[in-house]
Amino acid sequence: MGDGDWVMVRRPTEKDLWEPSLIQTDPSKPLEVRFKGPAKHWTDAIPIGNGRLGAMVWGGVQSETLNLNDDTLWTGIPGNYTNPDAPTALSEVRKLVDDGKYAEATTEAVKLSGNPSGEVYDEPQPLRFGLGMIYQTAWSAYTNCAIASMSLSNYILKALQAILKLFIAGDIETVKRMSFRLYPRNLPVMMKVYQLLGDIKLEFDDSHAAYSEETYWRVLDLDTATTKVRYSIGDVEFTREHFASNPDQVIVTKISGSKSGSLSFTVSLDSKLHHHSRVNDINQILIEGSCPGSRIPPKANENDDPKGIQFSAILHLQISDEVGAIHVLDDRKLKVEGSDWAVMLLVASSSFDGPFIKPLDSKRNPTSECLNTLNSIKNLSFDGLYARHLDDYQNLFHRVSLQLSKSSKSFRENRPFQMKERLSSATDQYLESTRDEMVATSERVKSFQDDEDPSLVELLFQYGRYLLISCSRPGTQVANLQGIWNKDIEPPWE
């Protein structure tokens, strides 16, 4: 065989490249993110997702909200984002870099973006009033001005400074008039933005307001991609379990009480987007809606706003056999009374048919797709859905393990004497924790500067992997700045 001869080899299979092995997790250090109470802010809620559908679990007791997202819901319609002047600008940028004129190259590089939105204002647009919106809109205007002309950036900053001074002085009317100056004529419209889908809203009776706070726990188990909420009222323990299944494309919630007939609540679907909802069946709620066709319509006439992406979601409700009942309220809500447990299946779909198909031309029917998905899984038990979810998720999650710490016993014994004597209570409690004595992750974070608990670093590493698995799978959209999770129709990024 000569030096130039080709050698044919068999293409390696996935098994040859990687063979996942089960992670042997020390039971004293489970991969769990733990909270002692319900979330007070959106950033404190627990994210779950299957790559396409996501939810944020707040863990409220008397009133609970699950914020829902679908990764295909965006404002706007397909457009031509090609900048015909980019080749010329790129040639000039390269020449400046070759000449060592880096500052000039940076200035010239803004021409590469052109007008990414493809739209301009015919008239100056008013700023929706409020101090927070002044900052947010000014920043968006500032960055858009930087794309169009560097000199306009100074214009925006000067206008902002003047507006803030007037706002602090209480001259509200002048602030409103000056807000027009933040968007000069022919300024590009802000980029398209990711949207929310809606919310699952749960309302429990007044007795839940008197729950025992010391019994409350909200836990994200990274090894199973499952969120659990647990609390007690008197001698009854209530448990909620949430997970987002990729193989069955459904968000699953199970609510149960330790005493027969103790579970009663009302469930509904809502959204900040244009929508309508109704009870579709004795145990189903349907919501249908649409995203804005334009983030900020170029004209005041709403009829000129192009049709945006349509969406549908269906919540299917199941309760324990022969124990409890389901009632319809106002044709929009379902009420469960006297049940042992309830399982909610949430499916969703949109009219998104690829990046080059306008929503108006889409042939997809989101409601029909939701019903088809439900029909394929509604006869599966909770345990069956969970098993399929677990097998799919752990095939990815168990590919990587990280162990920075020794066993809990040796970790305690081998710590320096000074560390043993210092503030290491959170780590000690964590390493010695049982089901009834758990330590919140926030407490471990606070004590890290003293005990440098390596198992907390392991948890952070695996949490990052969990988020990526939950927000991006083959066939889904690319994860954006916050993965697939968003609660706003005007999020702080574009």
CSV table of C-alpha atoms in Angstrom, one decimal:
chain,number,residue,atom,x,y,z
A,1,MET,CA,0.0,0.0,0.0
A,2,GLY,CA,1.5,3.3,-1.1
A,3,ASP,CA,1.6,6.5,0.9
A,4,GLY,CA,-1.2,8.0,-1.2
A,5,ASP,CA,-3.6,5.1,-1.1
A,6,TRP,CA,-7.0,5.5,0.5
A,7,VAL,CA,-8.0,3.2,3.4
A,8,MET,CA,-11.7,2.5,3.8
A,9,VAL,CA,-12.9,2.3,7.5
A,10,ARG,CA,-16.3,1.6,9.0
A,11,ARG,CA,-18.1,4.7,10.2
A,12,PRO,CA,-18.2,4.6,14.0
A,13,THR,CA,-21.6,4.1,15.5
A,14,GLU,CA,-22.9,6.2,18.4
A,15,LYS,CA,-22.2,3.2,20.8
A,16,ASP,CA,-18.6,3.2,19.6
A,17,LEU,CA,-18.2,6.9,20.3
A,18,TRP,CA,-20.0,7.0,23.7
A,19,GLU,CA,-21.6,4.5,26.0
A,20,PRO,CA,-23.5,6.3,28.8
A,21,SER,CA,-23.2,4.9,32.2
A,22,LEU,CA,-25.4,5.5,35.2
A,23,ILE,CA,-24.3,8.2,37.6
A,24,GLN,CA,-23.8,6.8,41.1
A,25,THR,CA,-25.0,9.7,43.1
A,26,ASP,CA,-24.1,9.8,46.8
A,27,PRO,CA,-27.5,9.7,48.5
A,28,SER,CA,-26.2,12.3,51.0
A,29,LYS,CA,-25.6,14.7,48.2
A,30,PRO,CA,-28.5,14.5,45.7
A,31,LEU,CA,-28.5,16.7,42.7
A,32,GLU,CA,-31.4,18.9,43.9
A,33,VAL,CA,-32.1,22.6,43.9
A,34,ARG,CA,-34.1,23.3,47.0
A,35,PHE,CA,-36.4,26.1,48.1
A,36,LYS,CA,-38.1,26.6,51.5
A,37,GLY,CA,-40.9,28.7,50.2
A,38,PRO,CA,-42.9,29.7,47.1
A,39,ALA,CA,-41.2,31.9,44.5
A,40,LYS,CA,-41.6,35.7,45.1
A,41,HIS,CA,-40.1,36.6,41.7
A,42,TRP,CA,-40.1,35.0,38.3
A,43,THR,CA,-36.3,34.4,38.6
A,44,ASP,CA,-37.0,32.3,41.7
A,45,ALA,CA,-39.5,30.0,39.9
A,46,ILE,CA,-38.2,26.6,38.7
A,47,PRO,CA,-37.8,26.0,35.0
A,48,ILE,CA,-38.9,22.8,33.3
A,49,GLY,CA,-38.8,22.0,29.6
A,50,ASN,CA,-38.7,19.4,26.9
A,51,GLY,CA,-36.8,21.5,24.3
A,52,ARG,CA,-39.9,23.0,22.7
A,53,LEU,CA,-42.4,23.5,25.6
A,54,GLY,CA,-41.3,25.1,28.8
A,55,ALA,CA,-42.9,26.1,32.2
A,56,MET,CA,-41.9,28.0,35.3
A,57,VAL,CA,-43.2,26.6,38.5
A,58,TRP,CA,-43.7,29.2,41.2
A,59,GLY,CA,-45.0,26.8,43.9
A,60,GLY,CA,-47.7,29.0,45.4
A,61,VAL,CA,-49.9,27.3,47.9
A,62,GLN,CA,-53.4,28.9,47.8
A,63,SER,CA,-52.8,30.2,44.3
A,64,GLU,CA,-50.3,28.7,41.8
A,65,THR,CA,-49.2,29.8,38.4
A,66,LEU,CA,-47.2,27.9,35.8
A,67,ASN,CA,-45.9,30.2,33.1
A,68,LEU,CA,-45.9,28.5,29.7
A,69,ASN,CA,-43.7,28.9,26.7
A,70,ASP,CA,-43.5,27.5,23.1
A,71,ASP,CA,-40.2,28.1,21.4
A,72,THR,CA,-41.9,29.0,18.0
A,73,LEU,CA,-43.9,32.0,19.4
A,74,TRP,CA,-42.3,35.2,18.2
A,75,THR,CA,-43.6,38.6,16.9
A,76,GLY,CA,-43.3,39.5,13.3
A,77,ILE,CA,-43.3,37.6,10.0
A,78,PRO,CA,-40.5,36.3,7.7
A,79,GLY,CA,-38.5,39.0,6.0
A,80,ASN,CA,-35.4,39.6,3.9
A,81,TYR,CA,-32.6,40.5,6.4
A,82,THR,CA,-29.9,40.6,3.7
A,83,ASN,CA,-27.9,43.9,3.6
A,84,PRO,CA,-26.9,44.6,0.0
A,85,ASP,CA,-24.2,47.0,1.2
A,86,ALA,CA,-22.5,44.4,3.5
A,87,PRO,CA,-19.9,43.2,1.0
A,88,THR,CA,-18.6,46.8,0.4
A,89,ALA,CA,-18.6,47.5,4.2
A,90,LEU,CA,-16.9,44.2,4.9
A,91,SER,CA,-14.1,45.0,2.4
A,92,GLU,CA,-13.5,48.3,4.1
A,93,VAL,CA,-13.5,46.8,7.6
A,94,ARG,CA,-10.9,44.2,6.5
A,95,LYS,CA,-8.7,46.9,4.9
A,96,LEU,CA,-8.9,49.0,8.1
A,97,VAL,CA,-8.0,46.0,10.2
A,98,ASP,CA,-5.0,45.1,7.9
A,99,ASP,CA,-3.8,48.7,8.3
A,100,GLY,CA,-4.1,48.4,12.1
A,101,LYS,CA,-6.9,51.0,12.4
A,102,TYR,CA,-9.0,49.0,14.8
A,103,ALA,CA,-11.1,51.9,16.1
A,104,GLU,CA,-12.0,53.0,12.6
A,105,ALA,CA,-12.8,49.3,11.7
A,106,THR,CA,-15.1,49.1,14.7
A,107,THR,CA,-17.0,52.2,13.6
A,108,GLU,CA,-17.2,51.0,10.0
A,109,ALA,CA,-18.4,47.5,11.1
A,110,VAL,CA,-21.9,48.9,12.2
A,111,LYS,CA,-22.7,49.2,8.5
A,112,LEU,CA,-22.6,45.4,8.2
A,113,SER,CA,-25.9,45.1,10.0
A,114,GLY,CA,-27.8,47.6,7.8
A,115,ASN,CA,-31.5,47.7,8.8
A,116,PRO,CA,-32.2,44.3,10.3
A,117,SER,CA,-35.9,44.9,10.9
A,118,GLY,CA,-36.7,46.0,7.3
A,119,GLU,CA,-39.1,48.6,8.6
A,120,VAL,CA,-39.1,52.3,9.3
A,121,TYR,CA,-41.4,54.7,11.1
A,122,ASP,CA,-43.4,57.0,8.9
A,123,GLU,CA,-44.1,59.2,12.0
A,124,PRO,CA,-42.4,59.5,15.4
A,125,GLN,CA,-43.8,57.0,17.8
A,126,PRO,CA,-44.8,57.8,21.4
A,127,LEU,CA,-43.1,56.2,24.3
A,128,ARG,CA,-45.3,54.1,26.5
A,129,PHE,CA,-45.0,56.0,29.7
A,130,GLY,CA,-43.3,54.9,32.9
A,131,LEU,CA,-39.7,55.1,34.3
A,132,GLY,CA,-38.9,51.5,33.6
A,133,MET,CA,-40.2,51.8,30.0
A,134,ILE,CA,-38.1,55.0,29.6
A,135,TYR,CA,-34.9,53.0,30.4
A,136,GLN,CA,-35.9,50.0,28.3
A,137,THR,CA,-37.1,51.9,25.3
A,138,ALA,CA,-34.2,54.3,25.4
A,139,TRP,CA,-31.7,51.5,25.5
A,140,SER,CA,-33.4,49.8,22.5
A,141,ALA,CA,-33.5,53.1,20.7
A,142,TYR,CA,-29.8,53.7,21.5
A,143,THR,CA,-28.7,50.3,20.2
A,144,ASN,CA,-30.9,50.7,17.1
A,145,CYS,CA,-29.4,54.1,16.5
A,146,ALA,CA,-25.9,52.7,16.8
A,147,ILE,CA,-26.8,50.4,13.9
A,148,ALA,CA,-28.1,53.3,11.7
A,149,SER,CA,-25.7,56.0,12.7
A,150,MET,CA,-23.2,56.4,15.5
A,151,SER,CA,-24.0,60.1,15.7
A,152,LEU,CA,-27.7,59.4,16.6
A,153,SER,CA,-26.5,57.6,19.7
A,154,ASN,CA,-25.5,60.9,21.3
A,155,TYR,CA,-28.9,62.3,20.3
A,156,ILE,CA,-30.6,59.5,22.2
A,157,LEU,CA,-28.4,59.9,25.3
A,158,LYS,CA,-29.0,63.6,25.4
A,159,ALA,CA,-32.8,63.1,25.0
A,160,LEU,CA,-32.8,60.5,27.8
A,161,GLN,CA,-30.8,62.7,30.2
A,162,ALA,CA,-33.3,65.5,29.6
A,163,ILE,CA,-36.3,63.2,30.1
A,164,LEU,CA,-34.9,61.7,33.3
A,165,LYS,CA,-34.3,65.2,34.8
A,166,LEU,CA,-37.9,66.2,34.0
A,167,PHE,CA,-39.2,63.0,35.4
A,168,ILE,CA,-37.4,63.4,38.7
A,169,ALA,CA,-38.7,67.0,38.8
A,170,GLY,CA,-42.3,65.8,38.3
A,171,ASP,CA,-42.9,67.5,35.0
A,172,ILE,CA,-44.8,64.5,33.6
A,173,GLU,CA,-46.5,66.3,30.7
A,174,THR,CA,-43.2,67.6,29.3
A,175,VAL,CA,-41.8,64.1,29.7
A,176,LYS,CA,-44.6,62.6,27.6
A,177,ARG,CA,-44.0,65.2,24.9
A,178,MET,CA,-40.3,64.7,24.8
A,179,SER,CA,-40.6,60.9,24.7
A,180,PHE,CA,-41.3,61.3,21.0
A,181,ARG,CA,-37.8,62.4,20.5
A,182,LEU,CA,-36.4,59.0,21.4
A,183,TYR,CA,-37.5,57.8,18.0
A,184,PRO,CA,-36.6,60.2,15.2
A,185,ARG,CA,-38.1,59.8,11.7
A,186,ASN,CA,-36.8,56.9,9.6
A,187,LEU,CA,-35.4,55.0,12.6
A,188,PRO,CA,-35.5,51.2,12.3
A,189,VAL,CA,-38.2,49.5,14.3
A,190,MET,CA,-37.0,47.3,17.2
A,191,MET,CA,-36.1,43.7,16.4
A,192,LYS,CA,-38.7,40.9,16.7
A,193,VAL,CA,-39.0,39.4,20.1
A,194,TYR,CA,-39.8,36.1,21.8
A,195,GLN,CA,-43.3,35.7,23.3
A,196,LEU,CA,-44.9,33.9,26.1
A,197,LEU,CA,-47.7,31.3,25.5
A,198,GLY,CA,-49.8,31.7,28.6
A,199,ASP,CA,-50.4,30.5,32.2
A,200,ILE,CA,-51.9,27.5,34.0
A,201,LYS,CA,-53.7,29.0,37.0
A,202,LEU,CA,-54.6,26.9,40.0
A,203,GLU,CA,-56.8,28.2,42.9
A,204,PHE,CA,-57.2,26.2,46.1
A,205,ASP,CA,-59.6,26.8,48.9
A,206,ASP,CA,-59.0,29.1,51.9
A,207,SER,CA,-57.7,26.3,54.1
A,208,HIS,CA,-54.5,26.2,52.0
A,209,ALA,CA,-53.7,29.7,53.3
A,210,ALA,CA,-53.1,28.1,56.7
A,211,TYR,CA,-50.5,25.6,55.6
A,212,SER,CA,-47.6,24.8,57.8
A,213,GLU,CA,-44.6,26.8,56.5
A,214,GLU,CA,-42.0,24.5,58.1
A,215,THR,CA,-43.4,21.6,56.1
A,216,TYR,CA,-43.0,23.4,52.8
A,217,TRP,CA,-40.4,22.4,50.2
A,218,ARG,CA,-40.0,23.1,46.5
A,219,VAL,CA,-37.4,20.9,44.9
A,220,LEU,CA,-35.9,20.5,41.4
A,221,ASP,CA,-34.4,17.0,41.0
A,222,LEU,CA,-31.8,17.3,38.3
A,223,ASP,CA,-31.3,13.6,38.0
A,224,THR,CA,-35.0,13.1,37.0
A,225,ALA,CA,-35.9,16.5,35.6
A,226,THR,CA,-38.8,16.7,38.0
A,227,THR,CA,-40.1,19.5,40.2
A,228,LYS,CA,-41.9,18.6,43.4
A,229,VAL,CA,-43.8,20.9,45.8
A,230,ARG,CA,-44.7,19.5,49.2
A,231,TYR,CA,-46.6,21.1,52.2
A,232,SER,CA,-49.0,20.1,54.9
A,233,ILE,CA,-52.3,21.4,56.2
A,234,GLY,CA,-53.1,19.7,59.5
A,235,ASP,CA,-52.6,16.0,59.1
A,236,VAL,CA,-52.9,16.1,55.3
A,237,GLU,CA,-49.7,16.3,53.1
A,238,PHE,CA,-50.2,17.7,49.6
A,239,THR,CA,-47.7,17.0,46.8
A,240,ARG,CA,-47.4,18.4,43.3
A,241,GLU,CA,-45.1,16.8,40.7
A,242,HIS,CA,-44.2,18.5,37.4
A,243,PHE,CA,-42.2,17.4,34.4
A,244,ALA,CA,-42.0,18.2,30.7
A,245,SER,CA,-41.8,15.1,28.5
A,246,ASN,CA,-39.9,15.2,25.2
A,247,PRO,CA,-41.0,11.8,23.8
A,248,ASP,CA,-44.7,12.6,24.4
A,249,GLN,CA,-44.5,16.4,23.9
A,250,VAL,CA,-46.5,17.2,27.0
A,251,ILE,CA,-46.1,19.0,30.3
A,252,VAL,CA,-47.4,16.8,33.1
A,253,THR,CA,-48.6,17.8,36.5
A,254,LYS,CA,-49.9,15.5,39.3
A,255,ILE,CA,-51.5,16.9,42.4
A,256,SER,CA,-52.3,14.6,45.3
A,257,GLY,CA,-53.4,14.6,49.0
A,258,SER,CA,-52.4,12.0,51.6
A,259,LYS,CA,-56.0,11.7,52.8
A,260,SER,CA,-58.7,10.4,50.5
A,261,GLY,CA,-61.1,13.0,49.1
A,262,SER,CA,-58.9,15.9,50.4
A,263,LEU,CA,-58.0,17.5,47.0
A,264,SER,CA,-60.2,20.3,45.6
A,265,PHE,CA,-59.1,23.1,43.3
A,266,THR,CA,-60.0,25.2,40.2
A,267,VAL,CA,-57.9,25.3,37.1
A,268,SER,CA,-57.9,27.7,34.1
A,269,LEU,CA,-55.8,28.9,31.2
A,270,ASP,CA,-54.9,32.5,30.5
A,271,SER,CA,-52.5,34.5,28.3
A,272,LYS,CA,-51.2,38.1,28.0
A,273,LEU,CA,-51.5,37.7,24.2
A,274,HIS,CA,-54.7,38.1,22.2
A,275,HIS,CA,-56.7,34.9,23.0
A,276,HIS,CA,-59.9,33.3,23.9
A,277,SER,CA,-60.4,30.2,26.0
A,278,ARG,CA,-63.3,27.8,26.6
A,279,VAL,CA,-64.0,24.4,28.1
A,280,ASN,CA,-63.7,22.0,25.2
A,281,ASP,CA,-65.0,19.0,27.0
A,282,ILE,CA,-66.0,17.9,30.4
A,283,ASN,CA,-62.3,17.6,31.3
A,284,GLN,CA,-60.5,19.8,28.7
A,285,ILE,CA,-59.8,23.5,28.5
A,286,LEU,CA,-58.8,25.0,25.1
A,287,ILE,CA,-57.0,28.3,24.6
A,288,GLU,CA,-56.4,29.8,21.1
A,289,GLY,CA,-54.5,33.0,20.4
A,290,SER,CA,-52.0,34.8,18.2
A,291,CYS,CA,-48.7,36.7,18.4
A,292,PRO,CA,-48.5,40.3,17.1
A,293,GLY,CA,-47.5,40.4,13.5
A,294,SER,CA,-45.3,43.4,14.3
A,295,ARG,CA,-43.7,44.3,17.6
A,296,ILE,CA,-44.6,48.0,17.2
A,297,PRO,CA,-47.0,48.6,14.3
A,298,PRO,CA,-45.6,51.2,11.9
A,299,LYS,CA,-49.1,52.8,11.8
A,300,ALA,CA,-51.7,53.4,14.4
A,301,ASN,CA,-54.4,51.4,12.5
A,302,GLU,CA,-54.5,47.9,14.0
A,303,ASN,CA,-55.9,46.5,10.7
A,304,ASP,CA,-52.6,47.2,9.1
A,305,ASP,CA,-50.8,44.9,11.5
A,306,PRO,CA,-49.9,41.7,9.6
A,307,LYS,CA,-51.2,38.3,10.9
A,308,GLY,CA,-48.8,36.8,13.4
A,309,ILE,CA,-48.2,33.2,14.5
A,310,GLN,CA,-51.3,31.5,15.8
A,311,PHE,CA,-51.1,29.1,18.8
A,312,SER,CA,-53.3,26.7,20.7
A,313,ALA,CA,-53.0,24.8,24.0
A,314,ILE,CA,-55.2,22.2,25.6
A,315,LEU,CA,-55.2,21.2,29.2
A,316,HIS,CA,-56.6,17.7,29.8
A,317,LEU,CA,-57.7,16.9,33.3
A,318,GLN,CA,-57.9,13.4,34.9
A,319,ILE,CA,-58.9,12.6,38.5
A,320,SER,CA,-59.0,9.5,40.7
A,321,ASP,CA,-61.5,6.8,39.8
A,322,GLU,CA,-64.8,6.9,41.7
A,323,VAL,CA,-63.5,9.5,44.1
A,324,GLY,CA,-64.2,13.2,43.4
A,325,ALA,CA,-65.9,15.1,40.6
A,326,ILE,CA,-65.2,17.7,37.9
A,327,HIS,CA,-67.5,20.7,37.3
A,328,VAL,CA,-67.4,23.4,34.6
A,329,LEU,CA,-67.4,27.0,35.8
A,330,ASP,CA,-68.2,29.9,33.4
A,331,ASP,CA,-67.4,27.8,30.4
A,332,ARG,CA,-63.7,28.6,31.0
A,333,LYS,CA,-62.7,26.8,34.2
A,334,LEU,CA,-62.7,23.3,35.6
A,335,LYS,CA,-63.3,22.7,39.3
A,336,VAL,CA,-62.1,19.5,41.0
A,337,GLU,CA,-63.9,18.5,44.3
A,338,GLY,CA,-63.1,15.8,46.8
A,339,SER,CA,-60.5,13.8,44.8
A,340,ASP,CA,-57.6,11.7,45.8
A,341,TRP,CA,-55.4,13.0,43.0
A,342,ALA,CA,-55.5,14.8,39.7
A,343,VAL,CA,-53.3,14.7,36.6
A,344,MET,CA,-53.1,17.6,34.1
A,345,LEU,CA,-51.7,17.1,30.6
A,346,LEU,CA,-50.8,20.3,28.8
A,347,VAL,CA,-50.1,20.2,25.1
A,348,ALA,CA,-49.5,23.1,22.7
A,349,SER,CA,-48.8,23.9,19.1
A,350,SER,CA,-48.4,26.8,16.7
A,351,SER,CA,-48.8,27.7,13.1
A,352,PHE,CA,-45.1,28.2,12.7
A,353,ASP,CA,-44.1,26.3,9.5
A,354,GLY,CA,-40.5,27.3,9.1
A,355,PRO,CA,-38.6,30.6,8.9
A,356,PHE,CA,-39.7,31.3,5.3
A,357,ILE,CA,-43.4,30.7,5.6
A,358,LYS,CA,-45.6,33.6,6.5
A,359,PRO,CA,-48.2,32.9,9.3
A,360,LEU,CA,-50.9,33.9,6.9
A,361,ASP,CA,-49.8,31.2,4.4
A,362,SER,CA,-49.3,28.4,7.0
A,363,LYS,CA,-51.3,25.2,6.5
A,364,ARG,CA,-50.8,24.0,10.0
A,365,ASN,CA,-53.8,23.8,12.4
A,366,PRO,CA,-52.5,24.2,16.0
A,367,THR,CA,-55.8,23.0,17.6
A,368,SER,CA,-56.0,19.8,15.5
A,369,GLU,CA,-52.3,19.1,16.3
A,370,CYS,CA,-53.0,19.5,20.0
A,371,LEU,CA,-56.0,17.1,19.9
A,372,ASN,CA,-53.9,14.6,17.9
A,373,THR,CA,-51.1,14.7,20.5
A,374,LEU,CA,-53.6,14.3,23.4
A,375,ASN,CA,-55.3,11.4,21.7
A,376,SER,CA,-52.0,9.6,21.5
A,377,ILE,CA,-51.2,9.9,25.2
A,378,LYS,CA,-54.3,10.5,27.2
A,379,ASN,CA,-54.7,6.7,27.9
A,380,LEU,CA,-51.2,6.5,29.3
A,381,SER,CA,-50.9,6.5,33.1
A,382,PHE,CA,-48.9,9.1,35.0
A,383,ASP,CA,-46.3,6.4,35.8
A,384,GLY,CA,-46.2,5.4,32.1
A,385,LEU,CA,-45.6,9.0,31.0
A,386,TYR,CA,-43.0,9.4,33.8
A,387,ALA,CA,-41.1,6.3,32.8
A,388,ARG,CA,-40.9,7.4,29.2
A,389,HIS,CA,-39.8,10.9,30.2
A,390,LEU,CA,-37.1,9.5,32.6
A,391,ASP,CA,-35.7,7.1,30.0
A,392,ASP,CA,-35.4,9.9,27.4
A,393,TYR,CA,-33.9,12.5,29.8
A,394,GLN,CA,-31.4,10.3,31.6
A,395,ASN,CA,-30.0,9.0,28.3
A,396,LEU,CA,-28.7,12.5,27.9
A,397,PHE,CA,-28.1,13.6,31.5
A,398,HIS,CA,-26.2,10.5,32.5
A,399,ARG,CA,-23.6,11.0,29.8
A,400,VAL,CA,-21.6,13.2,32.0
A,401,SER,CA,-20.7,13.0,35.7
A,402,LEU,CA,-18.6,15.3,37.8
A,403,GLN,CA,-17.2,14.5,41.2
A,404,LEU,CA,-15.1,17.2,42.9
A,405,SER,CA,-15.8,16.1,46.5
A,406,LYS,CA,-15.1,12.9,48.4
A,407,SER,CA,-17.8,11.0,50.2
A,408,SER,CA,-19.7,13.0,52.8
A,409,LYS,CA,-17.9,11.3,55.7
A,410,SER,CA,-14.4,11.7,54.4
A,411,PHE,CA,-15.2,15.3,53.3
A,412,ARG,CA,-16.1,16.2,56.9
A,413,GLU,CA,-13.1,14.3,58.4
A,414,ASN,CA,-10.5,15.6,56.0
A,415,ARG,CA,-11.4,19.3,56.2
A,416,PRO,CA,-8.8,21.5,57.8
A,417,PHE,CA,-9.3,22.1,61.5
A,418,GLN,CA,-9.9,25.8,60.9
A,419,MET,CA,-12.7,25.0,58.4
A,420,LYS,CA,-14.3,22.6,60.9
A,421,GLU,CA,-14.4,25.4,63.4
A,422,ARG,CA,-15.7,28.1,61.0
A,423,LEU,CA,-19.1,28.7,59.7
A,424,SER,CA,-19.8,25.5,57.8
A,425,SER,CA,-23.2,24.7,59.2
A,426,ALA,CA,-25.1,24.8,55.9
A,427,THR,CA,-22.8,22.2,54.4
A,428,ASP,CA,-22.9,20.0,57.5
A,429,GLN,CA,-26.7,20.2,57.5
A,430,TYR,CA,-26.7,19.4,53.8
A,431,LEU,CA,-24.4,16.4,54.1
A,432,GLU,CA,-26.4,15.1,57.0
A,433,SER,CA,-29.8,15.9,55.6
A,434,THR,CA,-32.7,13.5,55.4
A,435,ARG,CA,-36.1,13.7,53.9
A,436,ASP,CA,-37.4,15.7,56.8
A,437,GLU,CA,-34.2,17.9,57.4
A,438,MET,CA,-33.2,19.6,54.1
A,439,VAL,CA,-31.2,22.7,53.6
A,440,ALA,CA,-32.2,25.3,51.0
A,441,THR,CA,-29.7,25.8,48.2
A,442,SER,CA,-29.7,29.5,49.0
A,443,GLU,CA,-28.2,28.7,52.4
A,444,ARG,CA,-25.5,26.6,50.8
A,445,VAL,CA,-24.7,29.5,48.5
A,446,LYS,CA,-24.3,31.9,51.4
A,447,SER,CA,-22.0,29.6,53.3
A,448,PHE,CA,-19.9,28.8,50.3
A,449,GLN,CA,-17.4,31.6,50.9
A,450,ASP,CA,-16.6,29.9,54.2
A,451,ASP,CA,-16.8,26.2,53.6
A,452,GLU,CA,-16.1,26.1,49.8
A,453,ASP,CA,-18.4,23.0,49.5
A,454,PRO,CA,-17.3,21.3,46.3
A,455,SER,CA,-20.6,19.5,45.9
A,456,LEU,CA,-22.2,22.9,45.3
A,457,VAL,CA,-19.9,23.4,42.3
A,458,GLU,CA,-21.0,20.0,41.1
A,459,LEU,CA,-24.7,21.0,41.5
A,460,LEU,CA,-24.1,24.2,39.5
A,461,PHE,CA,-22.3,22.4,36.7
A,462,GLN,CA,-25.2,19.8,36.4
A,463,TYR,CA,-27.8,22.5,36.6
A,464,GLY,CA,-26.3,24.2,33.6
A,465,ARG,CA,-26.5,20.9,31.7
A,466,TYR,CA,-30.1,20.4,32.9
A,467,LEU,CA,-31.1,23.8,31.5
A,468,LEU,CA,-29.5,23.1,28.1
A,469,ILE,CA,-31.2,19.7,27.8
A,470,SER,CA,-34.5,21.3,28.8
A,471,CYS,CA,-34.4,24.2,26.3
A,472,SER,CA,-32.8,22.6,23.2
A,473,ARG,CA,-33.4,19.3,21.5
A,474,PRO,CA,-33.0,18.1,18.0
A,475,GLY,CA,-35.6,19.7,15.8
A,476,THR,CA,-36.4,22.5,18.1
A,477,GLN,CA,-35.6,26.2,17.7
A,478,VAL,CA,-32.2,27.5,18.8
A,479,ALA,CA,-32.3,28.4,22.5
A,480,ASN,CA,-32.5,32.2,23.0
A,481,LEU,CA,-31.1,34.4,25.7
A,482,GLN,CA,-33.3,32.8,28.4
A,483,GLY,CA,-33.5,29.3,26.9
A,484,ILE,CA,-37.2,28.8,26.2
A,485,TRP,CA,-38.5,30.6,29.3
A,486,ASN,CA,-40.1,34.1,29.2
A,487,LYS,CA,-42.9,35.8,31.0
A,488,ASP,CA,-43.1,39.1,29.0
A,489,ILE,CA,-44.6,40.3,25.8
A,490,GLU,CA,-41.7,42.9,25.8
A,491,PRO,CA,-38.7,40.9,27.1
A,492,PRO,CA,-35.5,42.8,27.8
A,493,TRP,CA,-33.7,41.4,24.8
A,494,GLU,CA,-34.3,41.2,21.1
